[in-house]
Every structure is written in structure tokens, then in C-alpha cells.
Amino acid sequence: MPDLNYRNSQVTAQMYQVTRYWLEDIGIDGFRIDAAKHLIEEGSKLENTDSTHEWLKGFYKFYKNSNTNAYTVGEVYGAGAFIGTTYTQQLDHIFNFELASRIMNSVGGESNTGINSAWKFTLKDISNGEYATFLTNHDQNRVMSVFNGNEDKAKLAAVMLLTSPGTPFIYYGEEIGMQGKKPDEDIRRPMQWNADTNGGFTTGSPWRSLDKNYLQVNVAAQENDPNSLFSLYRTLIRLRADHPVVRTGRISVLETGNAGIYAILRSSGKDNILVVINLKGTSISNYSLTLKEALFSEDILTPHSLLDATSSVTTITIKDGTFENYKPIPELPPYQAYIFQLK
């Protein structure tokens, strides 16, 4: 990749013209800034330099002046919420690598320890969801490969991603369970649309042959299957669109009494969504949910399932704005996720 000399004002002027062209003439919505922390070196310091931050401040003003709704997301490898705060008024969002890795680790390791820790640090620095979320990207092994083809785990990761605060990004093919491991060329194979030649991606010659599983793993094979990974992604995206609290509400990480259970509450006024996930490959009955923050009025809340047809769910008794030792379902099946609207 070219390493431009952004200390040269003429280089910056040319890049501004490139930016203006794409935003105004072509009409795109924004940019992903690759390796954003490496723009300008200062001696032996190669990343997150003051000069880089100053350049991005000018870039931010320029593209917002061109289009106030333009959006940029920065790839600052390894960044968590704290690093994200250092890019305020420079880029709209920074990818939260800490959350991404902990989601993948918790689902893969079947324990809530990693993700709960990530939320602790994320919420300490950014409590309003002003960051970008994802599972894996074009530089990392694909989700389904990380989970060794375990679709149940891929589904749980999708639920965790799309019920979390932040602006979620889905790497193409993730939603159908495409596989791919390093080298990068095998992580960036053509999209598997159907079982036709070249997966329906092209009638020409693709830059890389498709994964041999494309005959079974493709959009056409999953789009009419209500139990497919693709259908789950669609359901979650629709749920996120229909319930603003899932996009912008606060998040409270609940105590569960069992490391195999991940549970969060998304809340905004009277809108409340409870997410409960059994990360284990075995059923769990020895758990209980506790909310320590006083978020409710005295009341009894009835959970209504938004993800499936689950109906026999225990009501929640609120005391002093909280609840404790709550079990929505006596026994949680293996690798099962629930999303409840509390009314």
C-alpha cells in the first residue's frame, strides 16, 4: 500500500479532492480508513502520533463540510474503547477490537468471563455506544472457521453482536457461514450466492477459486430456511431496526451465577430488552439473573420472546428498582439464545 507524505500540504489537498469526488460526485456515504493510526510517523513512534491526530482533525472538518451525514470508521488494530476516545472529532467511530475478540473468545471458550470483562472496560470509557462492533474482518480467520464449523456457536456470536450497543459491521459471507483461514486470499474468496458455477458470483474467472463447500453453503440454500444462519441474521437485523432500544439503549451486564450464561439488559425508559444466552454445549439449570442497578419502578414484568415461539417464561418481580435470583426458564438448552421484551 502507498505510504503518502501527509506532512506535504499538496498531498493533503489532493486527498481532499479524492474525498470530495467520492462523496459529492459519486454519492457514497463514507469511508473505512485502513490502518488509521499509522498515517504520520514521528521519529521512532509509528502509531497514534500527535501529527496523525492533527491531520485527522482537519480531514474530519473537510468531509463533514462536504456532507454533514458522511460517516467514517477507522481501523485502529487492537483498539478498545479508550483508544476510541482519542479519535473524537477525527473519525466518527473506531472499530472496537477488544469487544470483537472477547465475543469470539467467550463463544469459543463457552464462558462469559471474556465478554463481561470487555464490557467493564468499554463502559468505563464509552457508555453511549459510540464505536463500531464486529466479529472478525478481512485480516482475520472467518467466524465459522474460528468455530471449526460449529453453526450453533456462529449463531450465538451473531446474537451477541447484534444485540450489543455500537454500530455493527458484518463481513460479507459471515451471515451464511463462509469459511476461510489465512492466507488472506482464502479469507477474501468470492461471495457464495448459489450453487451455480463460481457460486453465482461471476461468469468470468474469479481471482480465487471458491471454497469447495459453496455447493451447500450459499445464500440461495439458506434464504428460505427459517432455521438457517442467514435467516437468523435477517431476524436480528430486523429486530434491531424495529426496537430502537437495541441500537441506542443503555446496557447492563447481569450477574448470572454461572460462567456459562451471558445475560444483558438493554433499557431506555419503558423499553427493555433482556438477552440470555447459554454458551455451553450442555443444558444449564443452576443459574440466576441479578440486576444491581435500579432501573425499574415497582412492578411485575412479563417477558415476551422476540426471537422464537418461547412462551412459558417466568415473570419478573421488581423490588427497589432491581431484581435478583431470576430464572426466566428453569433449564436453558445447550447453545440457546433468548431475546425477551419486558412489558
Coordinates of C-alpha atoms in Angstrom, one line a residue:
M1 CA 0.0 0.0 0.0
P2 CA 1.3 3.5 -0.7
D3 CA 2.6 5.4 2.3
L4 CA 1.8 9.0 1.5
N5 CA 3.6 12.0 2.9
Y6 CA 0.7 13.7 4.7
R7 CA 3.1 16.4 6.0
N8 CA 3.1 17.8 2.5
S9 CA 0.1 20.2 2.1
Q10 CA -0.2 19.4 -1.6
V11 CA -0.7 15.7 -0.8
T12 CA -3.4 16.6 1.7
A13 CA -5.1 18.9 -0.8
Q14 CA -5.1 16.0 -3.4
M15 CA -6.6 13.6 -0.9
Y16 CA -9.3 16.1 0.0
Q17 CA -10.2 16.2 -3.7
V18 CA -10.4 12.4 -3.8
T19 CA -12.6 12.6 -0.7
R20 CA -14.8 15.2 -2.3
Y21 CA -15.1 13.3 -5.5
W22 CA -16.4 10.2 -3.9
L23 CA -18.8 12.0 -1.5
E24 CA -20.2 14.5 -3.9
D25 CA -19.8 13.3 -7.5
I26 CA -20.3 9.6 -6.8
G27 CA -22.5 9.9 -3.8
I28 CA -21.1 7.3 -1.4
D29 CA -21.9 7.6 2.3
G30 CA -18.5 7.5 3.8
F31 CA -15.2 5.7 4.2
R32 CA -13.4 3.0 6.1
I33 CA -9.9 4.3 7.0
D34 CA -7.5 1.5 6.9
A35 CA -4.5 1.5 9.4
A36 CA -5.7 4.9 10.6
K37 CA -3.2 5.0 13.4
H38 CA -0.2 4.8 11.0
L39 CA -0.7 7.9 8.9
I40 CA 2.2 10.1 10.1
E41 CA 5.3 8.8 12.0
E42 CA 7.2 10.9 14.5
G43 CA 10.7 9.5 14.7
S44 CA 10.6 6.0 16.2
K45 CA 6.9 6.5 17.2
L46 CA 4.9 4.8 14.4
E47 CA 1.4 4.9 15.6
N48 CA -1.2 7.2 17.2
T49 CA 1.1 10.2 16.9
D50 CA 0.0 13.7 17.6
S51 CA 0.6 14.5 13.9
T52 CA -1.8 11.8 12.9
H53 CA -4.4 13.1 15.2
E54 CA -4.0 16.6 13.9
W55 CA -4.3 15.5 10.3
L56 CA -7.4 13.6 11.1
K57 CA -9.0 16.6 12.8
G58 CA -8.6 18.6 9.5
F59 CA -9.9 15.6 7.5
Y60 CA -12.9 15.4 9.7
K61 CA -13.8 19.0 9.3
F62 CA -13.3 18.7 5.5
Y63 CA -15.6 15.7 4.9
K64 CA -18.3 16.9 7.3
N65 CA -18.3 20.2 5.5
S66 CA -18.7 18.3 2.2
N67 CA -21.6 16.2 3.7
T68 CA -22.6 16.5 7.3
N69 CA -24.0 13.0 7.2
A70 CA -20.9 11.4 5.8
Y71 CA -19.6 8.7 8.1
T72 CA -16.1 7.3 8.6
V73 CA -14.9 4.3 10.6
G74 CA -11.3 3.8 11.5
E75 CA -9.4 0.6 11.7
V76 CA -7.1 1.0 14.6
Y77 CA -5.9 -2.5 15.1
G78 CA -6.2 -3.7 18.7
A79 CA -8.2 -0.7 19.9
G80 CA -10.7 -0.8 22.7
A81 CA -13.0 2.0 23.9
F82 CA -10.2 4.0 25.5
I83 CA -8.3 4.4 22.2
G84 CA -11.6 5.3 20.6
T85 CA -11.9 8.3 22.8
T86 CA -8.7 9.7 21.4
Y87 CA -10.2 9.9 17.9
T88 CA -13.1 12.1 18.9
Q89 CA -13.8 14.7 16.2
Q90 CA -11.4 12.9 13.9
L91 CA -13.4 9.9 12.8
D92 CA -17.0 9.0 13.6
H93 CA -16.2 5.6 15.0
I94 CA -13.3 3.3 15.7
F95 CA -13.6 -0.5 15.5
N96 CA -13.7 -1.9 19.0
F97 CA -11.3 -4.8 18.6
E98 CA -11.5 -5.6 22.3
L99 CA -15.2 -6.3 22.2
A100 CA -14.8 -8.3 19.0
S101 CA -12.1 -10.6 20.3
R102 CA -13.9 -11.1 23.6
I103 CA -17.2 -12.1 21.9
M104 CA -15.3 -14.6 19.8
N105 CA -13.3 -15.9 22.9
S106 CA -16.4 -16.2 25.1
V107 CA -18.4 -18.0 22.5
G108 CA -15.5 -20.3 21.5
G109 CA -14.5 -20.9 25.1
E110 CA -18.1 -21.2 26.3
S111 CA -17.6 -18.7 29.2
N112 CA -18.9 -15.2 29.9
T113 CA -15.6 -14.1 31.5
G114 CA -14.0 -12.5 28.5
I115 CA -17.0 -10.6 27.2
N116 CA -18.1 -9.4 30.7
S117 CA -14.6 -8.1 31.2
A118 CA -14.7 -6.3 27.9
W119 CA -17.9 -4.6 28.8
K120 CA -16.5 -3.4 32.1
F121 CA -13.6 -1.6 30.3
T122 CA -15.7 -0.4 27.4
L123 CA -18.4 1.1 29.5
K124 CA -15.8 2.8 31.7
D125 CA -14.6 4.8 28.7
I126 CA -17.6 5.0 26.4
S127 CA -21.0 4.4 27.8
N128 CA -23.1 5.6 24.8
G129 CA -22.1 3.0 22.2
E130 CA -20.1 5.4 20.0
Y131 CA -17.9 2.8 18.4
A132 CA -18.1 0.2 15.7
T133 CA -18.6 -3.5 16.5
F134 CA -17.8 -6.7 14.5
L135 CA -16.8 -10.3 14.9
T136 CA -13.9 -10.8 12.5
N137 CA -12.7 -8.9 9.5
H138 CA -10.8 -9.3 6.2
D139 CA -7.5 -9.7 8.0
Q140 CA -8.7 -12.5 10.4
N141 CA -9.8 -16.0 10.1
R142 CA -13.5 -16.2 9.3
V143 CA -16.0 -16.7 12.2
M144 CA -17.1 -20.1 11.0
S145 CA -13.5 -21.3 10.7
V146 CA -12.6 -20.0 14.2
F147 CA -15.5 -22.1 15.5
N148 CA -14.4 -25.1 13.4
G149 CA -17.7 -25.2 11.5
N150 CA -19.9 -25.1 14.6
E151 CA -23.0 -23.3 13.4
D152 CA -24.5 -23.1 16.9
K153 CA -21.6 -21.0 18.0
A154 CA -21.8 -18.8 14.9
K155 CA -25.4 -18.1 15.8
L156 CA -24.6 -17.2 19.4
A157 CA -21.9 -14.8 18.2
A158 CA -24.4 -13.2 15.8
V159 CA -26.8 -12.7 18.7
M160 CA -24.2 -11.1 20.9
L161 CA -23.0 -8.8 18.1
L162 CA -26.4 -7.6 17.0
T163 CA -27.9 -7.1 20.5
S164 CA -24.9 -5.0 21.6
P165 CA -24.5 -1.2 21.6
G166 CA -22.4 0.3 18.8
T167 CA -22.7 0.3 15.0
P168 CA -22.3 -3.3 13.9
F169 CA -20.4 -4.4 10.8
I170 CA -20.9 -7.8 9.1
Y171 CA -18.1 -9.1 7.0
Y172 CA -19.5 -10.4 3.7
G173 CA -20.2 -14.2 3.8
E174 CA -20.3 -14.2 7.6
E175 CA -24.1 -14.3 7.5
I176 CA -24.1 -17.6 5.6
G177 CA -21.2 -19.2 7.4
M178 CA -18.5 -19.0 4.7
Q179 CA -15.2 -20.4 5.9
G180 CA -11.7 -19.1 5.4
K181 CA -8.3 -19.1 7.1
K182 CA -5.0 -17.4 6.4
P183 CA -3.5 -16.6 3.9
D184 CA -5.6 -13.5 3.2
E185 CA -6.6 -14.7 -0.3
D186 CA -8.6 -17.5 1.3
I187 CA -10.4 -15.1 3.7
R188 CA -11.4 -13.0 0.7
R189 CA -12.9 -15.6 -1.7
P190 CA -15.9 -14.7 -3.9
M191 CA -19.3 -14.4 -2.2
Q192 CA -21.2 -17.7 -2.4
W193 CA -24.6 -16.7 -3.8
N194 CA -25.8 -20.0 -5.1
A195 CA -24.7 -23.5 -6.3
D196 CA -24.1 -22.3 -9.9
T197 CA -20.6 -22.1 -11.5
N198 CA -18.4 -19.8 -9.4
G199 CA -21.2 -19.6 -6.8
G200 CA -23.2 -17.1 -9.0
F201 CA -20.5 -14.5 -8.3
T202 CA -19.3 -14.1 -11.8
T203 CA -19.5 -15.7 -15.3
G204 CA -15.8 -14.8 -15.7
S205 CA -12.8 -16.1 -13.9
P206 CA -12.7 -15.1 -10.2
W207 CA -9.3 -14.1 -8.6
R208 CA -9.5 -17.1 -6.3
S209 CA -11.4 -20.3 -6.6
L210 CA -14.4 -20.7 -4.2
D211 CA -14.3 -22.8 -1.2
K212 CA -15.4 -26.3 -2.1
N213 CA -18.4 -26.1 0.3
Y214 CA -20.1 -23.4 -1.8
L215 CA -22.5 -26.0 -3.3
Q216 CA -24.1 -26.4 0.1
V217 CA -23.2 -23.1 1.8
N218 CA -24.7 -20.3 -0.2
V219 CA -27.4 -17.6 0.1
A220 CA -29.9 -19.4 -2.1
A221 CA -29.8 -22.6 0.0
Q222 CA -30.4 -20.6 3.2
E223 CA -32.8 -17.7 2.4
N224 CA -36.0 -19.8 2.7
D225 CA -34.8 -21.9 5.6
P226 CA -36.2 -20.3 8.8
N227 CA -33.5 -22.2 10.9
S228 CA -30.5 -21.1 8.8
L229 CA -27.7 -18.8 9.9
F230 CA -28.8 -16.4 7.2
S231 CA -32.4 -16.2 8.4
L232 CA -31.1 -15.6 12.0
Y233 CA -29.0 -12.6 10.8
R234 CA -32.1 -11.2 8.9
T235 CA -34.2 -11.7 12.1
L236 CA -31.7 -9.9 14.3
I237 CA -31.2 -7.0 11.8
R238 CA -35.0 -6.6 11.6
L239 CA -35.3 -6.7 15.4
R240 CA -32.6 -4.1 15.7
A241 CA -34.4 -1.9 13.3
D242 CA -37.8 -2.3 15.0
H243 CA -36.6 -1.8 18.5
P244 CA -34.5 1.4 18.9
V245 CA -33.6 0.4 22.5
V246 CA -31.3 -2.4 21.0
R247 CA -29.5 0.3 19.0
T248 CA -29.2 3.1 21.4
G249 CA -30.3 2.0 24.9
R250 CA -28.0 1.5 27.8
I251 CA -26.5 -1.9 28.5
S252 CA -26.4 -3.5 31.9
V253 CA -24.4 -6.7 32.2
L254 CA -26.3 -9.0 34.6
E255 CA -24.9 -11.4 37.2
T256 CA -25.8 -14.9 36.2
G257 CA -24.4 -17.2 38.9
N258 CA -22.9 -19.3 36.2
A259 CA -20.0 -18.6 33.8
G260 CA -21.8 -20.5 31.1
I261 CA -24.6 -17.9 30.9
Y262 CA -24.3 -14.5 29.3
A263 CA -27.1 -12.0 30.1
I264 CA -27.6 -8.3 29.4
L265 CA -30.4 -5.9 29.7
R266 CA -30.9 -3.1 27.1
S267 CA -33.0 -0.3 28.5
S268 CA -34.4 3.1 27.5
G269 CA -37.2 4.4 29.6
K270 CA -40.0 1.9 29.5
D271 CA -38.4 0.0 26.7
N272 CA -36.5 -3.0 28.0
I273 CA -34.9 -6.0 26.2
L274 CA -33.5 -8.9 28.1
V275 CA -30.9 -11.2 26.3
V276 CA -30.0 -14.5 27.8
I277 CA -27.5 -17.0 26.2
N278 CA -26.4 -20.4 27.2
L279 CA -22.8 -20.5 25.9
K280 CA -22.4 -24.2 26.9
G281 CA -23.0 -27.3 24.8
T282 CA -24.9 -28.7 27.7
S283 CA -28.2 -27.7 29.4
I284 CA -27.9 -25.4 32.4
S285 CA -30.4 -25.1 35.3
N286 CA -28.1 -23.8 38.1
Y287 CA -28.2 -20.1 37.2
S288 CA -30.0 -17.0 38.3
L289 CA -30.1 -13.4 36.9
T290 CA -29.5 -10.4 39.1
L291 CA -29.7 -6.7 38.2
K292 CA -28.0 -4.4 40.7
E293 CA -28.8 -1.1 39.0
A294 CA -32.1 0.4 40.0
L295 CA -33.8 0.9 36.6
F296 CA -37.4 0.0 37.1
S297 CA -40.4 1.2 39.0
E298 CA -42.1 -1.3 41.4
D299 CA -43.8 -3.7 39.1
I300 CA -44.1 -7.2 37.7
L301 CA -42.7 -7.6 34.2
T302 CA -43.7 -10.2 31.7
P303 CA -41.1 -11.3 29.1
H304 CA -42.3 -11.8 25.5
S305 CA -40.0 -13.7 23.2
L306 CA -38.8 -11.7 20.1
L307 CA -36.5 -14.5 18.7
D308 CA -38.7 -17.6 18.7
A309 CA -42.0 -19.1 19.9
T310 CA -40.9 -19.5 23.5
S311 CA -44.0 -18.7 25.7
S312 CA -43.7 -20.3 29.1
V313 CA -41.5 -17.7 30.7
T314 CA -41.5 -16.7 34.4
T315 CA -42.5 -13.1 35.2
I316 CA -40.0 -10.7 36.9
T317 CA -40.8 -9.2 40.3
I318 CA -39.2 -5.8 40.7
K319 CA -38.1 -4.6 44.1
D320 CA -36.4 -1.3 44.7
G321 CA -35.9 -0.9 41.0
T322 CA -33.9 -4.1 40.6
F323 CA -34.4 -7.9 40.5
E324 CA -32.4 -10.9 41.8
N325 CA -32.3 -14.6 41.6
Y326 CA -34.5 -14.6 38.5
K327 CA -34.8 -17.6 36.2
P328 CA -36.8 -16.9 33.0
I329 CA -36.7 -20.6 32.1
P330 CA -35.9 -23.5 34.6
E331 CA -33.4 -25.1 32.2
L332 CA -31.6 -23.5 29.3
P333 CA -30.9 -25.8 26.4
P334 CA -27.4 -26.0 25.0
Y335 CA -26.2 -23.2 22.8
Q336 CA -29.5 -21.4 23.1
A337 CA -30.2 -17.7 22.9
Y338 CA -33.3 -15.8 24.1
I339 CA -34.3 -12.2 23.4
F340 CA -37.2 -11.0 25.6
Q341 CA -39.2 -7.8 25.5
L342 CA -40.2 -6.9 29.0
K343 CA -43.7 -5.5 29.4

